[in-house]
Coordinates of C-alpha atoms in Angstrom, one line a residue:
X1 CA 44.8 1.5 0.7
X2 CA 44.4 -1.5 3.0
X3 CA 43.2 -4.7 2.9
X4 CA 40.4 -7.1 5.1
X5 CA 41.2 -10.8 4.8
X6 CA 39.4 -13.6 4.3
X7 CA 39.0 -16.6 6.3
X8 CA 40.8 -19.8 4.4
X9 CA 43.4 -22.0 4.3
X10 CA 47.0 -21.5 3.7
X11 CA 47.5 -20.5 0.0
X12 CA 50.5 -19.1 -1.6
X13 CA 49.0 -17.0 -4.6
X14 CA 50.7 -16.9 -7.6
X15 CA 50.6 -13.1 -9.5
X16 CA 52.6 -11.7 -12.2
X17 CA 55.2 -8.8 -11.5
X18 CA 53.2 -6.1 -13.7
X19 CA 50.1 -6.7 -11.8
X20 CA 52.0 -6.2 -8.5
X21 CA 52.1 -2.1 -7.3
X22 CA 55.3 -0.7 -7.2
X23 CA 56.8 2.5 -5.6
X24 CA 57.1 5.0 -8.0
X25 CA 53.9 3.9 -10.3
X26 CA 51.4 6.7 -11.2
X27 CA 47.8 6.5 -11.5
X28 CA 46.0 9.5 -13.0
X29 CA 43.0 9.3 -10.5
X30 CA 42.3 7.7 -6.8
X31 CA 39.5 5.6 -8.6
X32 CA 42.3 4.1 -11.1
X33 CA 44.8 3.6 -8.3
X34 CA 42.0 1.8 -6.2
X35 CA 41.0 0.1 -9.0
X36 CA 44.7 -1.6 -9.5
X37 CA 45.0 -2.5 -6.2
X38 CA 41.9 -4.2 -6.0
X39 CA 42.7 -6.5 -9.2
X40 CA 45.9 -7.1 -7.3
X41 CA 44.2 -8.0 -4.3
X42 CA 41.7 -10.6 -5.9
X43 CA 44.4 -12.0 -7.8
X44 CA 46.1 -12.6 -4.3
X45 CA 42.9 -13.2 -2.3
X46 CA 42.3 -10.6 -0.2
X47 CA 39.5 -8.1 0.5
X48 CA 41.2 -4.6 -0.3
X49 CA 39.6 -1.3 1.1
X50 CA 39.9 2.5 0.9
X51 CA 40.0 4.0 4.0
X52 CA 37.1 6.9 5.0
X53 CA 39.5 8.6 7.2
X54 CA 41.7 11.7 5.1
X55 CA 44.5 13.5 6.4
X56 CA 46.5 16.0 4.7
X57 CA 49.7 17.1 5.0
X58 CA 50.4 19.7 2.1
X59 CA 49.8 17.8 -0.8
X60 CA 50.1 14.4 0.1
X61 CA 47.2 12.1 0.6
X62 CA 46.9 8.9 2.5
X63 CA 44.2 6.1 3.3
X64 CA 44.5 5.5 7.4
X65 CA 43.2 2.7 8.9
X66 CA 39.2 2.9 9.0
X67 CA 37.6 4.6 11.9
X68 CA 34.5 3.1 13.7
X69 CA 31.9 4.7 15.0
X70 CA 31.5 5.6 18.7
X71 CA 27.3 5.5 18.7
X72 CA 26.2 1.8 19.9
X73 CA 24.6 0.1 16.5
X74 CA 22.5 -3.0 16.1
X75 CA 24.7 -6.1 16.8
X76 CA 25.5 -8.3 13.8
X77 CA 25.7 -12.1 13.8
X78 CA 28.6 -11.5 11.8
X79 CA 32.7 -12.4 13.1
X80 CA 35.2 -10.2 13.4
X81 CA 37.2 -10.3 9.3
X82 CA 39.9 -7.6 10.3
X83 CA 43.0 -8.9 11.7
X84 CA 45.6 -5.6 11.4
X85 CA 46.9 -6.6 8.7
X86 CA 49.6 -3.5 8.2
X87 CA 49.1 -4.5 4.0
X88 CA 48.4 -1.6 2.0
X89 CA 49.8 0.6 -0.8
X90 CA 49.9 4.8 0.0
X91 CA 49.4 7.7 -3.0
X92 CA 50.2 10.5 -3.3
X93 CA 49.3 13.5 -5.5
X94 CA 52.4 15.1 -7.2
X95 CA 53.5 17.7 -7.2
X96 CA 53.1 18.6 -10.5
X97 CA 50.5 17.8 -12.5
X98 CA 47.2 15.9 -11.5
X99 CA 48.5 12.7 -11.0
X100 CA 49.1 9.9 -8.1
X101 CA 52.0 8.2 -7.6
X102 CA 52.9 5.0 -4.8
X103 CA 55.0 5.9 -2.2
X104 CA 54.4 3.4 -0.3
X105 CA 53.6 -0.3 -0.6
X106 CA 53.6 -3.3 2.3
X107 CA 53.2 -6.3 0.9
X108 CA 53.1 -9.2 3.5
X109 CA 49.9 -10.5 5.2
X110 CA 49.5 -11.9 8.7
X111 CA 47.1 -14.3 8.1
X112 CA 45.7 -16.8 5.3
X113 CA 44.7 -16.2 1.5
X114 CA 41.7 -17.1 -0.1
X115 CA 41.7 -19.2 -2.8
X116 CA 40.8 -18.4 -6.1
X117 CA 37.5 -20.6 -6.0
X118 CA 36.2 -18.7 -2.6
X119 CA 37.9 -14.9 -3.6
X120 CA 34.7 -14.1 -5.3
X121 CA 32.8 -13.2 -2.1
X122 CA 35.2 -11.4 -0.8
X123 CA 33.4 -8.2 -0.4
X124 CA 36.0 -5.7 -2.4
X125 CA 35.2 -8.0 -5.2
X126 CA 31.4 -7.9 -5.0
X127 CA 29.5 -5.3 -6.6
X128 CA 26.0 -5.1 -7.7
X129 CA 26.3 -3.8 -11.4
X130 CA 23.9 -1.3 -12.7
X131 CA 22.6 -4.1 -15.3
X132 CA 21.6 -6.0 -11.9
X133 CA 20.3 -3.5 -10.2
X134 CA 17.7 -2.5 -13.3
X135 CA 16.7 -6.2 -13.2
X136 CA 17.0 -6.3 -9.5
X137 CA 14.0 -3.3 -9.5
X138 CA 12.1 -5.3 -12.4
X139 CA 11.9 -8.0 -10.8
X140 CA 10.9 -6.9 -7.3
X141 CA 8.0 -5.1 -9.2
X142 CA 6.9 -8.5 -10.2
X143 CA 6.9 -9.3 -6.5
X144 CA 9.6 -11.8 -7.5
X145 CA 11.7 -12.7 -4.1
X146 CA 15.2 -12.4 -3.5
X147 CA 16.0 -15.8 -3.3
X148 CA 14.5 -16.8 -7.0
X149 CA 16.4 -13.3 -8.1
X150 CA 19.7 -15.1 -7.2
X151 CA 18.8 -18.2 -8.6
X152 CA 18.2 -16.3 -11.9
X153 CA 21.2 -14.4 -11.8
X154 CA 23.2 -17.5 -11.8
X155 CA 21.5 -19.1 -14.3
X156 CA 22.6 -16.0 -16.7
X157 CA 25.9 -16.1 -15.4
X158 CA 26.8 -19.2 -15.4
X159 CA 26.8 -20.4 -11.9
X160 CA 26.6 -18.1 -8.2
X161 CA 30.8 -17.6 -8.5
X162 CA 29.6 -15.4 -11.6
X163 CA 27.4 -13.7 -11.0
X164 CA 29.4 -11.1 -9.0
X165 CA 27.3 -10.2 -6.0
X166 CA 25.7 -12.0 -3.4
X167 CA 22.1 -12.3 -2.4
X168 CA 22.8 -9.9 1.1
X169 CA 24.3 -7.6 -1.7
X170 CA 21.1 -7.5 -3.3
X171 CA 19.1 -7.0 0.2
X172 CA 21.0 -4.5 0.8
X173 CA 20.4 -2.2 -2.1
X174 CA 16.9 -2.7 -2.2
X175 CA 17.0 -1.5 1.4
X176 CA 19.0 1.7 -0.3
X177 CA 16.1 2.4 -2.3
X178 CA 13.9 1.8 0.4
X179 CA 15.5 4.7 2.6
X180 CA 15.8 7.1 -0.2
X181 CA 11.9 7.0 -0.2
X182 CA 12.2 7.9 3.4
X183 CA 10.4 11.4 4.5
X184 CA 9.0 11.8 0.8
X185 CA 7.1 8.5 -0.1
X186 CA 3.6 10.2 1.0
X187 CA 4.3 13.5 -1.1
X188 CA 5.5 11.0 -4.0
X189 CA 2.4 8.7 -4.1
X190 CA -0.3 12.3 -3.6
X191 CA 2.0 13.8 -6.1
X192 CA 1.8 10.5 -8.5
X193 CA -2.0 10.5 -7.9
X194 CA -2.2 13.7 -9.3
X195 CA -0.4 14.0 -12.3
X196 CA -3.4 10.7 -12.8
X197 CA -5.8 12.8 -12.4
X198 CA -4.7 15.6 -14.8
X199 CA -4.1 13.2 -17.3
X200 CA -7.4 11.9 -17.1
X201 CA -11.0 14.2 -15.9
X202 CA -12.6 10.6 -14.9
X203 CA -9.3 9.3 -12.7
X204 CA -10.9 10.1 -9.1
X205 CA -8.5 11.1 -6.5
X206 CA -9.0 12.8 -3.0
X207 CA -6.5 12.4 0.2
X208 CA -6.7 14.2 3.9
X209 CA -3.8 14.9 6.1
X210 CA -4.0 15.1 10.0
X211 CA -3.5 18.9 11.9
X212 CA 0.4 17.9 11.5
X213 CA 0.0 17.4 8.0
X214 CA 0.7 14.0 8.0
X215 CA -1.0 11.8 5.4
X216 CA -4.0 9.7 7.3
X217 CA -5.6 8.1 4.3
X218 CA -6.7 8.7 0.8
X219 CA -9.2 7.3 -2.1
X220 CA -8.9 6.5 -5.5
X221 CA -10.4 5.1 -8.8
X222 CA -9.6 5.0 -12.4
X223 CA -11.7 5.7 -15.4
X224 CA -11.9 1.7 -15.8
X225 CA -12.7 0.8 -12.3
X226 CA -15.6 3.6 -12.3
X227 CA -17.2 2.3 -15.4
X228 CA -16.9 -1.9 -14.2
X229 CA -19.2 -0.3 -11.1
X230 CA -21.8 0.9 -13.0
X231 CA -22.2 -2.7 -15.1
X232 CA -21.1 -4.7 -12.3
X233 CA -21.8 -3.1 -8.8
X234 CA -24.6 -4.7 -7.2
X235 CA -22.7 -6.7 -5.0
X236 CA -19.3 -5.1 -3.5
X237 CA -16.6 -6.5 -1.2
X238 CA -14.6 -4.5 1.1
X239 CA -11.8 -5.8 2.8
X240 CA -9.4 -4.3 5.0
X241 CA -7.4 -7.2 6.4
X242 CA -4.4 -6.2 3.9
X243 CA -1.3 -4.7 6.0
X244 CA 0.5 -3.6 2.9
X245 CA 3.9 -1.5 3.4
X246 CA 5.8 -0.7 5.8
X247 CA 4.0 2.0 7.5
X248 CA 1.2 0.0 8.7
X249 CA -1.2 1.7 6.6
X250 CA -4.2 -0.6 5.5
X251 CA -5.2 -1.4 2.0
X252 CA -8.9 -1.0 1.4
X253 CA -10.2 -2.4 -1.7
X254 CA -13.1 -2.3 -3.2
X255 CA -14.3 -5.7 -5.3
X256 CA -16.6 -7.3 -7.0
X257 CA -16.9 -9.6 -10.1
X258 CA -17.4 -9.3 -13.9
X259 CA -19.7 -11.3 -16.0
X260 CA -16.9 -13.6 -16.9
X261 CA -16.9 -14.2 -12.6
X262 CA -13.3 -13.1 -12.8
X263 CA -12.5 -10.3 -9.3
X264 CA -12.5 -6.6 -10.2
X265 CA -11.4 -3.9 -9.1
X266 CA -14.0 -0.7 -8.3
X267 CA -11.6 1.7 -6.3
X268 CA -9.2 1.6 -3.3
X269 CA -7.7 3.6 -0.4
X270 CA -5.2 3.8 2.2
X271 CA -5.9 4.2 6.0
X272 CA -4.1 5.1 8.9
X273 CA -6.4 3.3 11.7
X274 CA -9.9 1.6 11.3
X275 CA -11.9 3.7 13.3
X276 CA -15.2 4.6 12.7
X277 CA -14.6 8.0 11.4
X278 CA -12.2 7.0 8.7
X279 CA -14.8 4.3 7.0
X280 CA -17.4 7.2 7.1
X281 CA -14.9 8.9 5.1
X282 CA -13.6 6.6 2.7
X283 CA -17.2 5.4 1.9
X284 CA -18.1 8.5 1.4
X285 CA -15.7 9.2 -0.9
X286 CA -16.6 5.7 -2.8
X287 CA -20.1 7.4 -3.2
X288 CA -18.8 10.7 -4.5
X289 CA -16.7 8.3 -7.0
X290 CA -19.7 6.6 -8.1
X291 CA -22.6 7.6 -10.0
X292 CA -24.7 4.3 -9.7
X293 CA -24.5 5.1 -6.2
X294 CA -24.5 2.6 -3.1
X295 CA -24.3 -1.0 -3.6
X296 CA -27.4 -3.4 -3.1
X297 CA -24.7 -5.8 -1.2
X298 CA -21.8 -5.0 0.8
X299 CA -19.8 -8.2 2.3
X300 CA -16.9 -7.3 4.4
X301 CA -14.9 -9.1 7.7
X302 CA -16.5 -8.6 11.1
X303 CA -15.6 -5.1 12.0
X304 CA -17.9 -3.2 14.7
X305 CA -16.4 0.3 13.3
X306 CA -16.8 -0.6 9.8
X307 CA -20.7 -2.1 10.5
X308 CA -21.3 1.3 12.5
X309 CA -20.1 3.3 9.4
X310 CA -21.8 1.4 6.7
X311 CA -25.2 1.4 8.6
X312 CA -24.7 5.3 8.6
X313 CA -23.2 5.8 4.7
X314 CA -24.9 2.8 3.0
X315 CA -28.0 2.6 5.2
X316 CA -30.5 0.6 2.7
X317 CA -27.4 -2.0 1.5
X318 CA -27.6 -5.3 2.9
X319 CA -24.7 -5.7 4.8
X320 CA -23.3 -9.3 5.3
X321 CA -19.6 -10.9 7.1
X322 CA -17.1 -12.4 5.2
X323 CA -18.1 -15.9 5.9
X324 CA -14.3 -16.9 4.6
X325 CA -12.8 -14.6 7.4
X326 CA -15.0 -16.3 9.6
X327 CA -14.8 -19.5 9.5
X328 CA -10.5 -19.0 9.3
X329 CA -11.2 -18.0 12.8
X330 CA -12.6 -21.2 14.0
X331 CA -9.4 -22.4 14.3
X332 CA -8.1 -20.0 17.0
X333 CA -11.4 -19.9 19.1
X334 CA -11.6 -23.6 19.7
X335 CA -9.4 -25.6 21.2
X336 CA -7.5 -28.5 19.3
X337 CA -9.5 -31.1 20.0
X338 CA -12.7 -29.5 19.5
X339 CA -11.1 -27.9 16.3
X340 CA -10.2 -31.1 15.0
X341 CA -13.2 -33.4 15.7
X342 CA -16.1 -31.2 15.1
X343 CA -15.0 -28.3 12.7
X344 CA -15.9 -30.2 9.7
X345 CA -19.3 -31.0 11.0
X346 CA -20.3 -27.1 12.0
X347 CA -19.1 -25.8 9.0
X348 CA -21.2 -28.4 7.2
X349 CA -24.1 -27.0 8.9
X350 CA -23.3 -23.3 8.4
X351 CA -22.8 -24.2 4.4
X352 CA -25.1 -26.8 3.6
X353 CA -28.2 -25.5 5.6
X354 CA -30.9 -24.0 2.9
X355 CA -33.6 -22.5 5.1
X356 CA -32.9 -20.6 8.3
X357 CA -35.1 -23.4 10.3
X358 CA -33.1 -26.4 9.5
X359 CA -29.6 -24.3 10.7
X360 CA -31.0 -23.4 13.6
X361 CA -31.9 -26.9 14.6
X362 CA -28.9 -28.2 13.0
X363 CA -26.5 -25.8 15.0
X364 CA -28.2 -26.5 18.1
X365 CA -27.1 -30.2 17.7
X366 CA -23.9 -29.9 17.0
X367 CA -23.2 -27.6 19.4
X368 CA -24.7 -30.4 22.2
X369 CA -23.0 -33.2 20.4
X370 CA -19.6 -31.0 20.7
X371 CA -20.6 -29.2 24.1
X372 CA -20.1 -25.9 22.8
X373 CA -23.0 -24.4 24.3
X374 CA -21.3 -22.2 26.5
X375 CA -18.8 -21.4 24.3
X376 CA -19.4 -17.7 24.1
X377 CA -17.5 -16.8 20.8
X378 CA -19.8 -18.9 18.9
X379 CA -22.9 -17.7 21.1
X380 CA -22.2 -14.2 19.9
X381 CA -21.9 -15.1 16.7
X382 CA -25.4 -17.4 16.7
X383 CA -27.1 -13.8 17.9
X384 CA -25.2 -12.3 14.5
X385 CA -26.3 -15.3 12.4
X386 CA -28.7 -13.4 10.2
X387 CA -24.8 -11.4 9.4
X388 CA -23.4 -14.6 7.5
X389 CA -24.8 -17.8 7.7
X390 CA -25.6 -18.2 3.9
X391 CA -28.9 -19.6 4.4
X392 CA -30.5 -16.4 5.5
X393 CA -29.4 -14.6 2.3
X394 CA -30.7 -16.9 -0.4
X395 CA -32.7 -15.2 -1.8
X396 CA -30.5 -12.0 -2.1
X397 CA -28.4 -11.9 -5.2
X398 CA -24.5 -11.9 -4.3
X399 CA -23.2 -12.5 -7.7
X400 CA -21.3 -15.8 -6.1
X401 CA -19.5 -13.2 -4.1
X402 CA -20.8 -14.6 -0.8
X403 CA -18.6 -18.0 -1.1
X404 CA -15.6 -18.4 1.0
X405 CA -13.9 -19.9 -2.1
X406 CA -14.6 -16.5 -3.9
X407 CA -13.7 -14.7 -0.9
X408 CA -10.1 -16.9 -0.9
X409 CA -9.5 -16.5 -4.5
X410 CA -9.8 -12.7 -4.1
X411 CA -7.7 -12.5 -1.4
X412 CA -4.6 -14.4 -2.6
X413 CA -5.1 -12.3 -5.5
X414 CA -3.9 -9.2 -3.6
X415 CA -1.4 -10.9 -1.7
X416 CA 0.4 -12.2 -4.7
X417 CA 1.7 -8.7 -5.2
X418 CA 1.8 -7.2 -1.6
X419 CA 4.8 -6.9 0.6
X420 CA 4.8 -5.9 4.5
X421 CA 8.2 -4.3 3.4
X422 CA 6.5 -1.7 0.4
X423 CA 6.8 1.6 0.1
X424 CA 3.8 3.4 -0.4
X425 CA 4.8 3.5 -4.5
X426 CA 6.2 0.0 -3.8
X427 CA 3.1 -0.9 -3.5
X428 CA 1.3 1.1 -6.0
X429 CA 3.6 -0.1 -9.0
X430 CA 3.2 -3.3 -7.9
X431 CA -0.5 -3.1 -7.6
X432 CA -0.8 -1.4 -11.0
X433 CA 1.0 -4.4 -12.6
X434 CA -1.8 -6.4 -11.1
X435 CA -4.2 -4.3 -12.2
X436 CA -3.4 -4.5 -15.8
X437 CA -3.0 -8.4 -15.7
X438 CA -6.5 -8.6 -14.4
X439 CA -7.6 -6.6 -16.8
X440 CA -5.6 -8.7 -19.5
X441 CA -7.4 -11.4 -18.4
X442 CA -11.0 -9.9 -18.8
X443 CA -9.8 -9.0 -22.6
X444 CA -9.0 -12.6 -23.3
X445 CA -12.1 -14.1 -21.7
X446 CA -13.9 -11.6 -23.6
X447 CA -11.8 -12.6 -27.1
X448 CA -13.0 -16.7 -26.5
X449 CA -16.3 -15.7 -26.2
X450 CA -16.4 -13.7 -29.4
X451 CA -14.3 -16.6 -31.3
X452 CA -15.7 -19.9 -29.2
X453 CA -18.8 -21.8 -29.2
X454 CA -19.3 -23.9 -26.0
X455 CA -20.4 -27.2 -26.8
X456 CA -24.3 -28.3 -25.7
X457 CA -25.1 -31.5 -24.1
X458 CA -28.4 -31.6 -25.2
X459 CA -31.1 -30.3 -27.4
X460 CA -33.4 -28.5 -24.8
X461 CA -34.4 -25.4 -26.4
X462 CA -33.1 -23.5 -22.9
X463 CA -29.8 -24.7 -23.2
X464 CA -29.3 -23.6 -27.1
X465 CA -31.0 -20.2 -26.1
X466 CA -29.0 -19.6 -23.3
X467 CA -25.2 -20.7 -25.0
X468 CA -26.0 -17.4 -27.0
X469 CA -26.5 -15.0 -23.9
X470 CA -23.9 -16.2 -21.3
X471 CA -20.1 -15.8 -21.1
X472 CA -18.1 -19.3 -21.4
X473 CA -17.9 -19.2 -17.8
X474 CA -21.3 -18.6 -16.9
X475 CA -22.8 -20.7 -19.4
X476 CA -20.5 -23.7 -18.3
X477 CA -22.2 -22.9 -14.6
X478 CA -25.3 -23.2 -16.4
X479 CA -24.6 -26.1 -18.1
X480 CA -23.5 -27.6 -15.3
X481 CA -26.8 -26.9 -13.0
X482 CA -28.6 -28.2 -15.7
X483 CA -26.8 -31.5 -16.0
X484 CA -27.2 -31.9 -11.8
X485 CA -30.6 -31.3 -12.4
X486 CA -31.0 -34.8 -14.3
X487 CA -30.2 -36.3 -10.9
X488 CA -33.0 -35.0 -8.6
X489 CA -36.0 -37.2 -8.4
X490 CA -39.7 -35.9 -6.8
X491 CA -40.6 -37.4 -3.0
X492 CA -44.0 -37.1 -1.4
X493 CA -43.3 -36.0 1.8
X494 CA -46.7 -35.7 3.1
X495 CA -50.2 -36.0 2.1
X496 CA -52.6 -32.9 2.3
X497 CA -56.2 -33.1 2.8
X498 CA -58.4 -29.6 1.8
X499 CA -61.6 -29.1 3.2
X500 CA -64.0 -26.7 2.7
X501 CA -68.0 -25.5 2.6
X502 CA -70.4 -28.0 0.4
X503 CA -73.2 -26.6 -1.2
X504 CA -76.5 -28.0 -1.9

């Protein structure tokens, strides 16, 4: 057994003669013997090791110096912590009985000890114990970070020289579990998916693989999300901007909103590319999924694959862009200065406009007054205006789904709980976990309404009728509307004059 150092000052360590090895001692395994000499080591303040390099000689054993490997590796911004130090203590096995016994132990060091306020990361005396680990996994489920793992860790313990690992420690074996899922993850999640579905008749499930038999993509719904469609599906969104795990495989949910307006879940799935043929697919498999059938509204990002596969699956759904996605790409197809002085203004007219007349005259000045005209991004997108410029779907319902602010809320919903580091079950844990707090949250929206009144602010015989039929959260919308209502006053904006045929 040999030792690494540690980088500190001079220090003259003080340790007790029965903590010392000494020739002749006996151990009765290599695990108590290593165990020994790695007290002995802290208590000094050094980094002690057990070599990976065996070589017997009848029925001795001995740790030699560690081997490194001759394939080139990854370079690590890491110094150099060996310095040849020829410290160490030898075993060997007797030879009678099962024991070990020191035959040999150096003593002296060739360079400095650490002292006992720094020997705790010293990496012989780091060790992430299995209590950390099962909180370590826990955690990560709750898509806690690393970092705030740490910082919890040394609250328990007292402070970060207690807690008895560091936070690379902890990295490190969650990458572990990471590559044990290596080769197997896509057999564990299909497997996982159908021990689902024999639980349940009404958990939907269905998965393809390519001629190689590698997993491409896959669907699925549960029993709740099936039943939320048939209340709540007239309006759907499906977004695929969601790189989710480590695979580049994209997450595809599909959403909507329940009568509290809280985001739902219908079903989701898991695609390799986002080519045309794969949409067909996984829409189709949304259809088979649901027995209400196709959506009356479908809003997804600007995707010329997923609008040819939609007008082919869904072909009498009103399909409609993201206008969320679209206006976060504003930003990147102006320049700066343009960004900065005029964005506000075009977006005003994209929101605010109520009929499609007034934005068309409206865009057409701000794009003179910002000399855009030639800008052909936004030209393209003028010919695809009746695709998301709100004002040309007012009189479709969207459920409030067509908002960007819905669209945003949604969205960091998902990636509250998505990592591009996830495993395929990574994720799926995670995403359960979600699932059932959004669900959670539907059950206690649905307990205020069964135990809370809202309070009128008037006595109009709509307002007391309606507090009985709406959620809290629509009703307060309600409310609201009607109180804005107050504020409105009637302007003549022209005068006309009917004629017609008099009679004698």
């Amino acid at each position: 057994m040999e030792e690494n150092s540690g980088d500190e000052l001079s220090y003259i360590p003080q340790v007790g003669d029965n903590q010392k090895p000494e020739l002749g001692m006996k151990f009765e395994s290599l695990e108590e013997a290593f165990s020994f000499y790695n007290q002995y080591a802290r208590e000094s303040g050094f980094s002690a090791r057990m070599s990976n390099s065996i070589k017997r000689h009848t029925d001795a054993i001995r740790w030699s110096k560690q081997s490194k490997s001759e394939e080139p590796v990854k370079e690590r911004a890491r110094g150099e912590i060996r310095t040849g130090c020829k410290s160490k203590i030898l075993v060997v096995k007797e030879q009678t009985g099962l024991g070990w016994v020191v035959s040999t132990f150096i003593e002296s060091h060739n360079h400095p000890l650490s002292t006992p306020s720094k020997v705790h990361v010293l990496r012989s005396h780091r060790t992430v114990s299995a209590a950390k680990k099962s909180l370590s996994q826990q955690f990560a489920e709750a898509n806690v970070p690393t970092c705030q793992q740490m910082g919890l860790f040394e609250i328990e313990s007292g402070g970060p020289e207690h807690v008895g690992c560091t936070e690379r420690d902890i990295k490190n074996y969650e990458k572990t579990l990471r590559d044990e899922h290596k080769g197997i993850d896509a057999k564990t999640l299909i497997d996982f998916f159908l021990s689902e579905k024999d639980k349940s008749s009404t958990f939907f499930f269905d998965y393809e693989t390519d001629s190689d038999n590698i997993f491409i993509r896959c669907f699925w719904a549960d029993p709740v999300s099936r039943r939320a469609y048939t209340a709540f599906g007239d309006v759907v969104v499906f977004d695929t901007t969601y790189n989710t795990n480590k695979y580049g495989m994209i997450f595809a949910p599909f959403v909507g909103v329940n009568h509290h307006h809280q985001t739902i879940v219908f079903g989701c799935g898991f695609l390799s590319d986002e080519k045309t043929d794969s949409f067909v697919w996984l829409l189709n498999k949304f259809l088979e999924a649901m027995l209400k059938g196709a959506p009356n509204l479908i809003i997804t990002d600007q995707d010329p694959a997923m609008t040819k596969a939609i007008g082919e699956v869904f072909p009498k759904t009103i399909h409609r862009y993201c206008l969320w996605h679209l206006l976060n790409k504003f930003s990147d197809k102006l320049n700066p200065v343009t960004f900065r002085d005029h964005y506000q203004s075009i977006k005003n007219v994209i929101v605010h406009s109520t009929t499609s007349i007034e934005f068309e005259r409206s865009w057409e000045e701000v794009m003179n007054c910002a000399n855009l005209v030639e800008n052909d991004w936004l030209s393209l997108m003028y010919e695809l205006r009746h695709k998301w410029v709100p004002a040309y779907f007012n009189h479709v319902f969207s459920a409030g789904m067509s908002s960007s602010q819905r669209s945003e809320s949604s969205h960091a919903f998902f990636k509250r709980y998505v990592c591009s580091n996830n495993s395929l079950m990574d994720f799926i844990i995670r995403f359960n976990k979600a699932l059932r707090h959004q669900r959670h949250n539907d059950l206690v929206a649905d307990h205020t309404d069964m135990n809370e009144r809202p309070k009128v602010k008037s006595n109009w015989p709509m307002e007391l009728q309606m507090v009985n039929v709406y959620t809290k959260n629509k009703w307060l919308e309600f409310q609201n509307e009607i109180s804005l209502s107050h504020g409105y006053y009637v302007q003549q904006a022209s005068i006309g004059i009917e004629f017609g045929t008099a009679y004698a």
